[in-house]
PDB file of C-alpha atoms in Angstrom:
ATOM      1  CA  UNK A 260     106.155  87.858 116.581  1.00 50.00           C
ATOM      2  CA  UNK A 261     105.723  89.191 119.523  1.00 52.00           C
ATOM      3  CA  UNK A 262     109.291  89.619 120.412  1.00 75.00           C
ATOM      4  CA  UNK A 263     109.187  93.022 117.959  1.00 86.00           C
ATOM      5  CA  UNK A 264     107.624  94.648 121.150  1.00 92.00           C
ATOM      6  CA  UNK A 265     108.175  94.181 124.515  1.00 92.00           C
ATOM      7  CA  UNK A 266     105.535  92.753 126.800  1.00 93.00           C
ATOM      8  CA  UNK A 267     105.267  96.294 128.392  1.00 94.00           C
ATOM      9  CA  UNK A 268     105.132  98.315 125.170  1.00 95.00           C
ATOM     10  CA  UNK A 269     102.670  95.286 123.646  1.00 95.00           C
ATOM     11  CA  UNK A 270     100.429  96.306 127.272  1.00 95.00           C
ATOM     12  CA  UNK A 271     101.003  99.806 126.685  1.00 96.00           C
ATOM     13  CA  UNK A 272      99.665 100.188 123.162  1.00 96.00           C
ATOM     14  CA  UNK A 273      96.862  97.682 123.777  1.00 96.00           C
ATOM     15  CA  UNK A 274      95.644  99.947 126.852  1.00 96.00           C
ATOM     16  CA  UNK A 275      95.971 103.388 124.598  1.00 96.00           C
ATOM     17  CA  UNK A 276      93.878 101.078 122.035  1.00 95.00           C
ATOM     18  CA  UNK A 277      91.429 100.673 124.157  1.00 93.00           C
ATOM     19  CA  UNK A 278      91.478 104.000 125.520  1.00 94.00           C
ATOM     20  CA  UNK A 279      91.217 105.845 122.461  1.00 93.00           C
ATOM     21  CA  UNK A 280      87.721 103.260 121.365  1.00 90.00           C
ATOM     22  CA  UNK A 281      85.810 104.146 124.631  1.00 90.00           C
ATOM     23  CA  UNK A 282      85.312 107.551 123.514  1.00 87.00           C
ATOM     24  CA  UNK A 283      84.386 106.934 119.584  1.00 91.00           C
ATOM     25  CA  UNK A 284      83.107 104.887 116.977  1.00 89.00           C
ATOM     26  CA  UNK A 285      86.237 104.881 115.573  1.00 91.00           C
ATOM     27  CA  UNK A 286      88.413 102.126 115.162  1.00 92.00           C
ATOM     28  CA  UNK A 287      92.444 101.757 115.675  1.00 95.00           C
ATOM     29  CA  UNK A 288      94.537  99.211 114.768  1.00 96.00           C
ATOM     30  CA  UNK A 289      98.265  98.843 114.786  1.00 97.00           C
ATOM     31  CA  UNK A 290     100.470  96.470 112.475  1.00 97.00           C
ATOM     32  CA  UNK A 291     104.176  95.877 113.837  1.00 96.00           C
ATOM     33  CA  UNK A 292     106.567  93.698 111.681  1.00 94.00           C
ATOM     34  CA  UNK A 293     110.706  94.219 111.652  1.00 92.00           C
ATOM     35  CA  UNK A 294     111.065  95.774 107.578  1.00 91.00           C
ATOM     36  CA  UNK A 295     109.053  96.952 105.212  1.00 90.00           C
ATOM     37  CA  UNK A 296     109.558  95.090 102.119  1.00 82.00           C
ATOM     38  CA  UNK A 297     107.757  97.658 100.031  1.00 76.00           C
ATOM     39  CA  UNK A 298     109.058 100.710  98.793  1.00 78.00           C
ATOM     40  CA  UNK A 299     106.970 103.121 100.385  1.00 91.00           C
ATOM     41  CA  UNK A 300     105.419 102.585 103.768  1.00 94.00           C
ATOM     42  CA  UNK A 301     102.201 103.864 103.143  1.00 94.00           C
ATOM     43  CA  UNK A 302     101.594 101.480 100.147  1.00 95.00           C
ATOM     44  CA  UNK A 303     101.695  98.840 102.668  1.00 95.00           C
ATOM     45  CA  UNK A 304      99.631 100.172 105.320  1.00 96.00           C
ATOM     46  CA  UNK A 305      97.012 100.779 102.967  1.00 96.00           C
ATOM     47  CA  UNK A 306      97.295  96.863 101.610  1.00 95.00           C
ATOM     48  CA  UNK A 307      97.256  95.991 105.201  1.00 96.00           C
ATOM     49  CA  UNK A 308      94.301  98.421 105.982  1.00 96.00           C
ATOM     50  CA  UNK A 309      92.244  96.741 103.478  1.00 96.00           C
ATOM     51  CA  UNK A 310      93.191  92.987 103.766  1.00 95.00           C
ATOM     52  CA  UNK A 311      92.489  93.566 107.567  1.00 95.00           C
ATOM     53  CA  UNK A 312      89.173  94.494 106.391  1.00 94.00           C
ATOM     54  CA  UNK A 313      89.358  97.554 108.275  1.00 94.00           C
ATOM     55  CA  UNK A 314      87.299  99.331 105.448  1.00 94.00           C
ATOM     56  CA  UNK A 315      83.964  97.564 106.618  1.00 91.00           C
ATOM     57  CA  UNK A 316      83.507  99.690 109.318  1.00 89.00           C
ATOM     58  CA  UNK A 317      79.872 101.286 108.924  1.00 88.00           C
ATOM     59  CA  UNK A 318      81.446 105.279 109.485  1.00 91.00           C
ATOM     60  CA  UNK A 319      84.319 104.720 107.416  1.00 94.00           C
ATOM     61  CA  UNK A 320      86.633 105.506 110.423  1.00 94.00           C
ATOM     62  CA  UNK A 321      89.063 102.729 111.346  1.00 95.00           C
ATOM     63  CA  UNK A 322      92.860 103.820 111.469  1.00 97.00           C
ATOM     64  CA  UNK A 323      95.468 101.964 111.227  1.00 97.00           C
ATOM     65  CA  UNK A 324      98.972 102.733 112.756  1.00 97.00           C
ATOM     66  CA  UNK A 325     101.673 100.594 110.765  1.00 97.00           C
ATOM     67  CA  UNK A 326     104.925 100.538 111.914  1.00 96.00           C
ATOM     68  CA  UNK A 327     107.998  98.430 109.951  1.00 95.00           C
ATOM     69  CA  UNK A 328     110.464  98.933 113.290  1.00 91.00           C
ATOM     70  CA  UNK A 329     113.823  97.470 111.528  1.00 89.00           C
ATOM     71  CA  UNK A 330     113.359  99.692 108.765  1.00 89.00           C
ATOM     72  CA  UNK A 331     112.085 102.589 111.061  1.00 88.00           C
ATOM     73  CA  UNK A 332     109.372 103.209 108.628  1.00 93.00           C
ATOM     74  CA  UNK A 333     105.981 104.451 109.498  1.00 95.00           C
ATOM     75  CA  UNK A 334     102.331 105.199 108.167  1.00 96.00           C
ATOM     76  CA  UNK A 335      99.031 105.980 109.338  1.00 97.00           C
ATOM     77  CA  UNK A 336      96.520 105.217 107.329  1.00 97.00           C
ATOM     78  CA  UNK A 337      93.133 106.341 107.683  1.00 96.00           C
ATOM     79  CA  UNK A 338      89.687 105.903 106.057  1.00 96.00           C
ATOM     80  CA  UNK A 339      88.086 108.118 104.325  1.00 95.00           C
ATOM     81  CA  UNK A 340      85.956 109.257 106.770  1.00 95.00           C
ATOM     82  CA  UNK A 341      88.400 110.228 108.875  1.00 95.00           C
ATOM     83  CA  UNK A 342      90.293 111.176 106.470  1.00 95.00           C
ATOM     84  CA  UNK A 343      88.008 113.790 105.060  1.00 96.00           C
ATOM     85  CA  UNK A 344      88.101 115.344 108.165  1.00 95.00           C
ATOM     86  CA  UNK A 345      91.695 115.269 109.613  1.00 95.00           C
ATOM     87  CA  UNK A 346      94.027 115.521 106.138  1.00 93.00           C
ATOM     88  CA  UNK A 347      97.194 114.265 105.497  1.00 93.00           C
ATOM     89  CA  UNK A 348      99.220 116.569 106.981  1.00 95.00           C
ATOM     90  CA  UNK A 349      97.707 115.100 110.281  1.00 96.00           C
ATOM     91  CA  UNK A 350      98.538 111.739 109.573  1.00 95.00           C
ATOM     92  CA  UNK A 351     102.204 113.679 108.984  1.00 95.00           C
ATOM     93  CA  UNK A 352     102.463 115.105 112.087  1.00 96.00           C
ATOM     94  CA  UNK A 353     101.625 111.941 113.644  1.00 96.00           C
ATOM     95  CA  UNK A 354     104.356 110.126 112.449  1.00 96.00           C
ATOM     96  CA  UNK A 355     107.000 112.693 112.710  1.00 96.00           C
ATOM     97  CA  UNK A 356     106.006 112.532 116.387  1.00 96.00           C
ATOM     98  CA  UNK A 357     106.663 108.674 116.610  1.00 95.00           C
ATOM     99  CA  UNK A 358     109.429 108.772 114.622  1.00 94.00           C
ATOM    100  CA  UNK A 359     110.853 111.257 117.708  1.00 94.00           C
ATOM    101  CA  UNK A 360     109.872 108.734 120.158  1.00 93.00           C
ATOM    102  CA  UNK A 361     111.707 105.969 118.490  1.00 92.00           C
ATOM    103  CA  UNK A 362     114.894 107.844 118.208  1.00 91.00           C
ATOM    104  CA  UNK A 363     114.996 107.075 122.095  1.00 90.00           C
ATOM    105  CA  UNK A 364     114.148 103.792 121.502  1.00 88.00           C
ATOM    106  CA  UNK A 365     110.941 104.509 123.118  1.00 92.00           C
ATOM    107  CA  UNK A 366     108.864 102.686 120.877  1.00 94.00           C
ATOM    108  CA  UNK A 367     105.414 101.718 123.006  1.00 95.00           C
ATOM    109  CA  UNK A 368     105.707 105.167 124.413  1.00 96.00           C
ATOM    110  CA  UNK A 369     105.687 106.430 120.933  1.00 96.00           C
ATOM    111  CA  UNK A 370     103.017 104.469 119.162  1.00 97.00           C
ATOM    112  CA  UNK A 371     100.681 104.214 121.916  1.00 97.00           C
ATOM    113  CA  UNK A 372     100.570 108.046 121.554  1.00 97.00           C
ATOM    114  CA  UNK A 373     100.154 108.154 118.416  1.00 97.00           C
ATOM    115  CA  UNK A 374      97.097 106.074 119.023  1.00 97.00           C
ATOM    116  CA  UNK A 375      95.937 108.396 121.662  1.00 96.00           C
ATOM    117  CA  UNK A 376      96.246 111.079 119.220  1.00 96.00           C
ATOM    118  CA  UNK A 377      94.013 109.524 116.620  1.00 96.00           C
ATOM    119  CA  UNK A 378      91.612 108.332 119.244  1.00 95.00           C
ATOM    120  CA  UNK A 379      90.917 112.520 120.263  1.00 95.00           C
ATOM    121  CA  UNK A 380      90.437 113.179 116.580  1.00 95.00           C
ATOM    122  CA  UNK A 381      88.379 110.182 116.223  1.00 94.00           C
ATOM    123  CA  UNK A 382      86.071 111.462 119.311  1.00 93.00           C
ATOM    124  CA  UNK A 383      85.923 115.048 117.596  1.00 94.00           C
ATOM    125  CA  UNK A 384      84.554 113.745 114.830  1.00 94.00           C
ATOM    126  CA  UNK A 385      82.932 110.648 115.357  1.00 93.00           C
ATOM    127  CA  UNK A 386      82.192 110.385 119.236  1.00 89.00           C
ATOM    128  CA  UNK A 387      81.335 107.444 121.123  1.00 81.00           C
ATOM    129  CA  UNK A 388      77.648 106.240 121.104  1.00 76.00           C
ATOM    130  CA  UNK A 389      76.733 103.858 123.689  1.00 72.00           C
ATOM    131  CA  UNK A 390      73.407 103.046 121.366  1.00 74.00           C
ATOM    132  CA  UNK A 391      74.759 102.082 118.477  1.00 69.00           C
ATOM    133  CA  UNK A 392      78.391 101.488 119.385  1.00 69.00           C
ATOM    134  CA  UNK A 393      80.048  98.462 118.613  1.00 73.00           C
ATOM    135  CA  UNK A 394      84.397  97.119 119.074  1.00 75.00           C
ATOM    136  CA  UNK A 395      83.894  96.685 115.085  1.00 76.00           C
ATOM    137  CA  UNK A 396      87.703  95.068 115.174  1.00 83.00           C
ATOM    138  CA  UNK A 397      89.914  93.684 117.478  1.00 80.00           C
ATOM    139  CA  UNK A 398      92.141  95.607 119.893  1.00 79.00           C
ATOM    140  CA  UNK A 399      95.500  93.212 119.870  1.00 88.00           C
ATOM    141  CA  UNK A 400      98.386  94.207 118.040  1.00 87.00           C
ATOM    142  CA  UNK A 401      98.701  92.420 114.394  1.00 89.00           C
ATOM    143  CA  UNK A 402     102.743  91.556 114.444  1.00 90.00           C
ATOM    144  CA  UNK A 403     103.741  90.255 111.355  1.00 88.00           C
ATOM    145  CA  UNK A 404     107.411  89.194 109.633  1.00 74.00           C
TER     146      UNK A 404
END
């Protein structure tokens, strides 16, 4: 539902999305829904990851940002071949950042840099080829519950 996010924070993530894809062959995608019904947020970004089928792209670099904003919990949850290269403390620091950002209710402001963020770590690693690149998966926000 979209009513999770406002219009302008939905715009404002979408456009950091998109940002942080023109400069790799990375992927980003970001999950909103109001609670987490599981016990630990990264369990269900990592059910989400793969039933999104974000696992098929062909570097092994889609990300995805998941975000439970009732609850305040939050994961990012990265392929391995990201992952092999960033480290969880990354993904860490990530969300501690967010989770400042939402304190201030700030939360477009917050995720979409935390999308920007993955998007220069992405480009480090696996910059943008105009070649062989591809938008492997969709830019909108998934909203669920």
């Amino acid at each position: 539902r979209k009513s999770l996010l406002s219009e302008e924070d939905s715009r404002l993530v979408v456009k950091a999305i998109r940002q942080a894809e023109k400069s790799t062959s990375g992927e980003v995608r970001v999950f909103v829904e109001s609670r987490c019904a599981w016990m630990d947020a990264m369990d269900r970004a990592a059910e989400l990851f793969f039933s999104l089928k974000m696992d098929q792209t062909e570097q092994r670099n889609g990300t995805l940002v998941y975000v439970a904003l009732k609850d305040r919990q939050l994961a990012v949850f990265g392929d391995e071949g990201i992952h092999k290269k960033v480290g969880t403390q990354y993904w860490n620091r990530l969300v501690a950042d967010m989770l400042r950002d939402f304190k201030g209710e700030q939360y477009g402001k917050g995720i979409a840099e935390c999308v920007i963020q993955i998007g220069n770590a992405l480009h480090t690693y696996f910059p943008y080829n105009s070649d062989t690149d591809r938008n492997e998966l969709p830019d909108e926000i998934v909203f669920g519950r």
